[in-house]
Amino acid sequence: MASELSSTDYILHHLTNAAMCTTENGIAFNKACADAGFWTWHIDTLAWSIALGLLFLSIFRSAAKKADTGVPGKFQCFIEMVIEFVDGTVKSTFHGKSPVVAPLALTIFVWVLLMNVMDIIPIDWLPWLAGQVGYHGFGVDPHHVYMKVVPTTDLNLTFALSLGVFALMIYYSFKIKGFGFVKELSMNPFNHWLFIPVNLVLELVTLFAKPLSLALRLFGNLYAAELIFILIAMIGVFQLPLHFIWAAFHILVIPLQAFIFMMLTIVYLSMAHEKH
Amino acid sequence: MNINATLIGQTIAFAVFVLFCMKYVWPPLLAAIEARQKAIADGLAASERAEKDLQLAQESASLKLKEAKAEAADIIEQAKKRALQIVDEETQRGHEEREKIVAQGHAEIEAERNRAKEDLRKQVSALAIAGAEKILEREIDAAAQSDIVDKLVTEL
């Protein structure tokens, strides 16, 4: 634990991603990447999120392969409950016809949920394991091996999600409304040509606030929760009741944030499909 | 906390996941769910129909049973009436037969008695004549003294 580290070091160690970049000496990791700028890869975020995404897809794909009209097993029922929950949410909010929205909502919900659940795993376990692997396998100081296991505490991931949704919003806005989308941006809320610049500023801020708030909400909630877990972990033996209470509370936050992300995605896409 | 190339990687991963979900996960699962919903709805409708059929069958069965009971009661009533009638008729006939037989018997007895009486009278008259002949020691002309004989006979 934090015995030979200061509190600041301990917190920073937990809040730093494992980074990978290419320098003139070849592939470099972590501290060597401090100056790499944009072309740095957070390999822990990538690995965990992709692993969890593949877990989601393999579970649901195996259920999809076994799906028939007979009496379903318990696993099948559980998967179908999730599907029906997402389908019901989509149908009650999104009234257009689109083959993308429902699978998109399902992917976001389950994937974000799985990534958020990583927050429940005691915060020292996986980083410690990674440190041991780094120390024994590669001869690296375990304090220089970083491992953030909750991908949703990485802005890159939340922005990747929200920008993906944003791209779909823009695509469908133009596809459904065509020039009407531009008109919607420029002639609202003041329906007069003199106000076009004012309208554009207002509407564009509204438009860009959507992906920004989407990404920052998820990131902020999970990052803050992670930080509190770290702070609780530092207070010694009294962390046990506190950790339990915070984890129990966090169990509410985890699905809630996944649901909010899914719900807002559906709402934004439904707004993109509707003509005013 | 900075934005870097991870964003690109994540976006690609996200897109691939959504595409895979769209192609291979969502459609078969939803199709199965909808097919099962339809099967369940059909099953429920069929069971409801069967229940209605059963109710109708029960109603008609109870109706038939009631009819059959009424008919049976009717038949029994008729049979009883008929039996009584037959008994009455037979009793009547028996009475008549008896009366007839008794009357016949009476008539026969009367006839027999009359005949016996006649016989007796004849024999008595013959006896009387024979007695008288003995007494008179002479022959009596039965025809000439028939008035006396007749008088005797009537006195007997």
mmCIF file with all atom_site columns, C-alpha atoms in Angstrom, chain A residues 17 38-42 45-46 49-50 53 57 60-61 64 67-70 72 80 83-84 87 99 102-104 106-108 111 148 156-157 159-161, chain B residues 1-37 39:
data_model
loop_
_atom_site.group_PDB
_atom_site.id
_atom_site.type_symbol
_atom_site.label_atom_id
_atom_site.label_alt_id
_atom_site.label_comp_id
_atom_site.label_asym_id
_atom_site.label_entity_id
_atom_site.label_seq_id
_atom_site.pdbx_PDB_ins_code
_atom_site.Cartn_x
_atom_site.Cartn_y
_atom_site.Cartn_z
_atom_site.occupancy
_atom_site.B_iso_or_equiv
_atom_site.pdbx_formal_charge
_atom_site.auth_seq_id
_atom_site.auth_comp_id
_atom_site.auth_asym_id
_atom_site.auth_atom_id
_atom_site.pdbx_PDB_model_num
ATOM 1  C CA . ASN A 1 17  ? -2.876  5.930   -16.827 1.00 0.00 ? 17  ASN A CA 1
ATOM 2  C CA . PHE A 1 38  ? -1.034  13.715  -28.563 1.00 0.00 ? 38  PHE A CA 1
ATOM 3  C CA . TRP A 1 39  ? 0.418   10.441  -29.810 1.00 0.00 ? 39  TRP A CA 1
ATOM 4  C CA . THR A 1 40  ? 0.304   8.748   -26.457 1.00 0.00 ? 40  THR A CA 1
ATOM 5  C CA . TRP A 1 41  ? -1.817  5.668   -25.935 1.00 0.00 ? 41  TRP A CA 1
ATOM 6  C CA . HIS A 1 42  ? -3.434  4.853   -22.604 1.00 0.00 ? 42  HIS A CA 1
ATOM 7  C CA . THR A 1 45  ? -7.892  2.191   -20.722 1.00 0.00 ? 45  THR A CA 1
ATOM 8  C CA . LEU A 1 46  ? -7.713  0.589   -24.153 1.00 0.00 ? 46  LEU A CA 1
ATOM 9  C CA . SER A 1 49  ? -12.386 -1.216  -22.244 1.00 0.00 ? 49  SER A CA 1
ATOM 10 C CA . ILE A 1 50  ? -11.814 -3.478  -25.227 1.00 0.00 ? 50  ILE A CA 1
ATOM 11 C CA . GLY A 1 53  ? -16.499 -4.681  -24.733 1.00 0.00 ? 53  GLY A CA 1
ATOM 12 C CA . LEU A 1 57  ? -20.362 -8.884  -27.115 1.00 0.00 ? 57  LEU A CA 1
ATOM 13 C CA . PHE A 1 60  ? -24.801 -11.327 -25.814 1.00 0.00 ? 60  PHE A CA 1
ATOM 14 C CA . ARG A 1 61  ? -23.677 -13.069 -28.976 1.00 0.00 ? 61  ARG A CA 1
ATOM 15 C CA . ALA A 1 64  ? -28.269 -14.485 -29.599 1.00 0.00 ? 64  ALA A CA 1
ATOM 16 C CA . ALA A 1 67  ? -32.138 -17.682 -29.022 1.00 0.00 ? 67  ALA A CA 1
ATOM 17 C CA . ASP A 1 68  ? -35.215 -19.552 -30.176 1.00 0.00 ? 68  ASP A CA 1
ATOM 18 C CA . THR A 1 69  ? -38.912 -19.483 -29.398 1.00 0.00 ? 69  THR A CA 1
ATOM 19 C CA . GLY A 1 70  ? -38.780 -22.341 -26.913 1.00 0.00 ? 70  GLY A CA 1
ATOM 20 C CA . PRO A 1 72  ? -35.701 -19.873 -22.339 1.00 0.00 ? 72  PRO A CA 1
ATOM 21 C CA . GLU A 1 80  ? -33.581 -10.922 -22.922 1.00 0.00 ? 80  GLU A CA 1
ATOM 22 C CA . ILE A 1 83  ? -32.730 -6.380  -24.322 1.00 0.00 ? 83  ILE A CA 1
ATOM 23 C CA . GLU A 1 84  ? -36.378 -5.726  -23.510 1.00 0.00 ? 84  GLU A CA 1
ATOM 24 C CA . ASP A 1 87  ? -35.929 -1.833  -26.326 1.00 0.00 ? 87  ASP A CA 1
ATOM 25 C CA . PRO A 1 99  ? -31.742 0.192   -37.118 1.00 0.00 ? 99  PRO A CA 1
ATOM 26 C CA . ALA A 1 102 ? -31.478 0.414   -30.251 1.00 0.00 ? 102 ALA A CA 1
ATOM 27 C CA . PRO A 1 103 ? -28.217 -1.559  -30.696 1.00 0.00 ? 103 PRO A CA 1
ATOM 28 C CA . LEU A 1 104 ? -26.290 1.642   -30.017 1.00 0.00 ? 104 LEU A CA 1
ATOM 29 C CA . LEU A 1 106 ? -27.645 -1.457  -25.771 1.00 0.00 ? 106 LEU A CA 1
ATOM 30 C CA . THR A 1 107 ? -23.932 -1.244  -26.477 1.00 0.00 ? 107 THR A CA 1
ATOM 31 C CA . ILE A 1 108 ? -23.567 1.994   -24.534 1.00 0.00 ? 108 ILE A CA 1
ATOM 32 C CA . TRP A 1 111 ? -20.449 -1.443  -21.975 1.00 0.00 ? 111 TRP A CA 1
ATOM 33 C CA . LYS A 1 148 ? -6.171  2.509   -14.037 1.00 0.00 ? 148 LYS A CA 1
ATOM 34 C CA . ASN A 1 156 ? -10.470 9.817   -23.773 1.00 0.00 ? 156 ASN A CA 1
ATOM 35 C CA . LEU A 1 157 ? -12.980 7.058   -23.415 1.00 0.00 ? 157 LEU A CA 1
ATOM 36 C CA . PHE A 1 159 ? -15.185 11.614  -25.225 1.00 0.00 ? 159 PHE A CA 1
ATOM 37 C CA . ALA A 1 160 ? -14.832 8.750   -27.686 1.00 0.00 ? 160 ALA A CA 1
ATOM 38 C CA . LEU A 1 161 ? -18.343 7.658   -26.732 1.00 0.00 ? 161 LEU A CA 1
ATOM 39 C CA . MET B 2 1   ? -5.618  13.956  -17.642 1.00 0.00 ? 1   MET B CA 1
ATOM 40 C CA . ASN B 2 2   ? -5.154  14.823  -21.233 1.00 0.00 ? 2   ASN B CA 1
ATOM 41 C CA . ILE B 2 3   ? -6.747  14.035  -24.505 1.00 0.00 ? 3   ILE B CA 1
ATOM 42 C CA . ASN B 2 4   ? -4.483  11.918  -26.657 1.00 0.00 ? 4   ASN B CA 1
ATOM 43 C CA . ALA B 2 5   ? -4.435  9.194   -29.286 1.00 0.00 ? 5   ALA B CA 1
ATOM 44 C CA . THR B 2 6   ? -6.397  6.913   -26.970 1.00 0.00 ? 6   THR B CA 1
ATOM 45 C CA . LEU B 2 7   ? -9.451  8.868   -28.149 1.00 0.00 ? 7   LEU B CA 1
ATOM 46 C CA . ILE B 2 8   ? -8.952  7.547   -31.672 1.00 0.00 ? 8   ILE B CA 1
ATOM 47 C CA . GLY B 2 9   ? -8.505  3.991   -30.515 1.00 0.00 ? 9   GLY B CA 1
ATOM 48 C CA . GLN B 2 10  ? -11.552 4.186   -28.302 1.00 0.00 ? 10  GLN B CA 1
ATOM 49 C CA . THR B 2 11  ? -13.671 5.682   -31.056 1.00 0.00 ? 11  THR B CA 1
ATOM 50 C CA . ILE B 2 12  ? -12.714 2.861   -33.417 1.00 0.00 ? 12  ILE B CA 1
ATOM 51 C CA . ALA B 2 13  ? -13.418 0.262   -30.716 1.00 0.00 ? 13  ALA B CA 1
ATOM 52 C CA . PHE B 2 14  ? -16.779 1.888   -29.972 1.00 0.00 ? 14  PHE B CA 1
ATOM 53 C CA . ALA B 2 15  ? -17.742 1.928   -33.646 1.00 0.00 ? 15  ALA B CA 1
ATOM 54 C CA . VAL B 2 16  ? -16.761 -1.710  -34.085 1.00 0.00 ? 16  VAL B CA 1
ATOM 55 C CA . PHE B 2 17  ? -18.703 -2.760  -31.000 1.00 0.00 ? 17  PHE B CA 1
ATOM 56 C CA . VAL B 2 18  ? -21.816 -0.901  -32.107 1.00 0.00 ? 18  VAL B CA 1
ATOM 57 C CA . LEU B 2 19  ? -21.593 -2.356  -35.610 1.00 0.00 ? 19  LEU B CA 1
ATOM 58 C CA . PHE B 2 20  ? -21.143 -5.882  -34.270 1.00 0.00 ? 20  PHE B CA 1
ATOM 59 C CA . CYS B 2 21  ? -24.055 -5.416  -31.882 1.00 0.00 ? 21  CYS B CA 1
ATOM 60 C CA . MET B 2 22  ? -26.171 -4.052  -34.726 1.00 0.00 ? 22  MET B CA 1
ATOM 61 C CA . LYS B 2 23  ? -25.390 -6.965  -37.039 1.00 0.00 ? 23  LYS B CA 1
ATOM 62 C CA . TYR B 2 24  ? -25.048 -10.034 -34.845 1.00 0.00 ? 24  TYR B CA 1
ATOM 63 C CA . VAL B 2 25  ? -26.548 -9.361  -31.429 1.00 0.00 ? 25  VAL B CA 1
ATOM 64 C CA . TRP B 2 26  ? -29.619 -7.181  -31.592 1.00 0.00 ? 26  TRP B CA 1
ATOM 65 C CA . PRO B 2 27  ? -31.590 -8.603  -34.547 1.00 0.00 ? 27  PRO B CA 1
ATOM 66 C CA . PRO B 2 28  ? -31.537 -12.312 -33.573 1.00 0.00 ? 28  PRO B CA 1
ATOM 67 C CA . LEU B 2 29  ? -32.318 -11.601 -29.926 1.00 0.00 ? 29  LEU B CA 1
ATOM 68 C CA . LEU B 2 30  ? -35.165 -9.230  -30.701 1.00 0.00 ? 30  LEU B CA 1
ATOM 69 C CA . ALA B 2 31  ? -36.526 -11.591 -33.352 1.00 0.00 ? 31  ALA B CA 1
ATOM 70 C CA . ALA B 2 32  ? -36.499 -14.455 -30.858 1.00 0.00 ? 32  ALA B CA 1
ATOM 71 C CA . ILE B 2 33  ? -38.206 -12.330 -28.220 1.00 0.00 ? 33  ILE B CA 1
ATOM 72 C CA . GLU B 2 34  ? -40.884 -11.185 -30.626 1.00 0.00 ? 34  GLU B CA 1
ATOM 73 C CA . ALA B 2 35  ? -41.455 -14.699 -31.955 1.00 0.00 ? 35  ALA B CA 1
ATOM 74 C CA . ARG B 2 36  ? -41.793 -16.020 -28.429 1.00 0.00 ? 36  ARG B CA 1
ATOM 75 C CA . GLN B 2 37  ? -44.166 -13.196 -27.511 1.00 0.00 ? 37  GLN B CA 1
ATOM 76 C CA . ALA B 2 39  ? -46.179 -17.837 -29.530 1.00 0.00 ? 39  ALA B CA 1
#
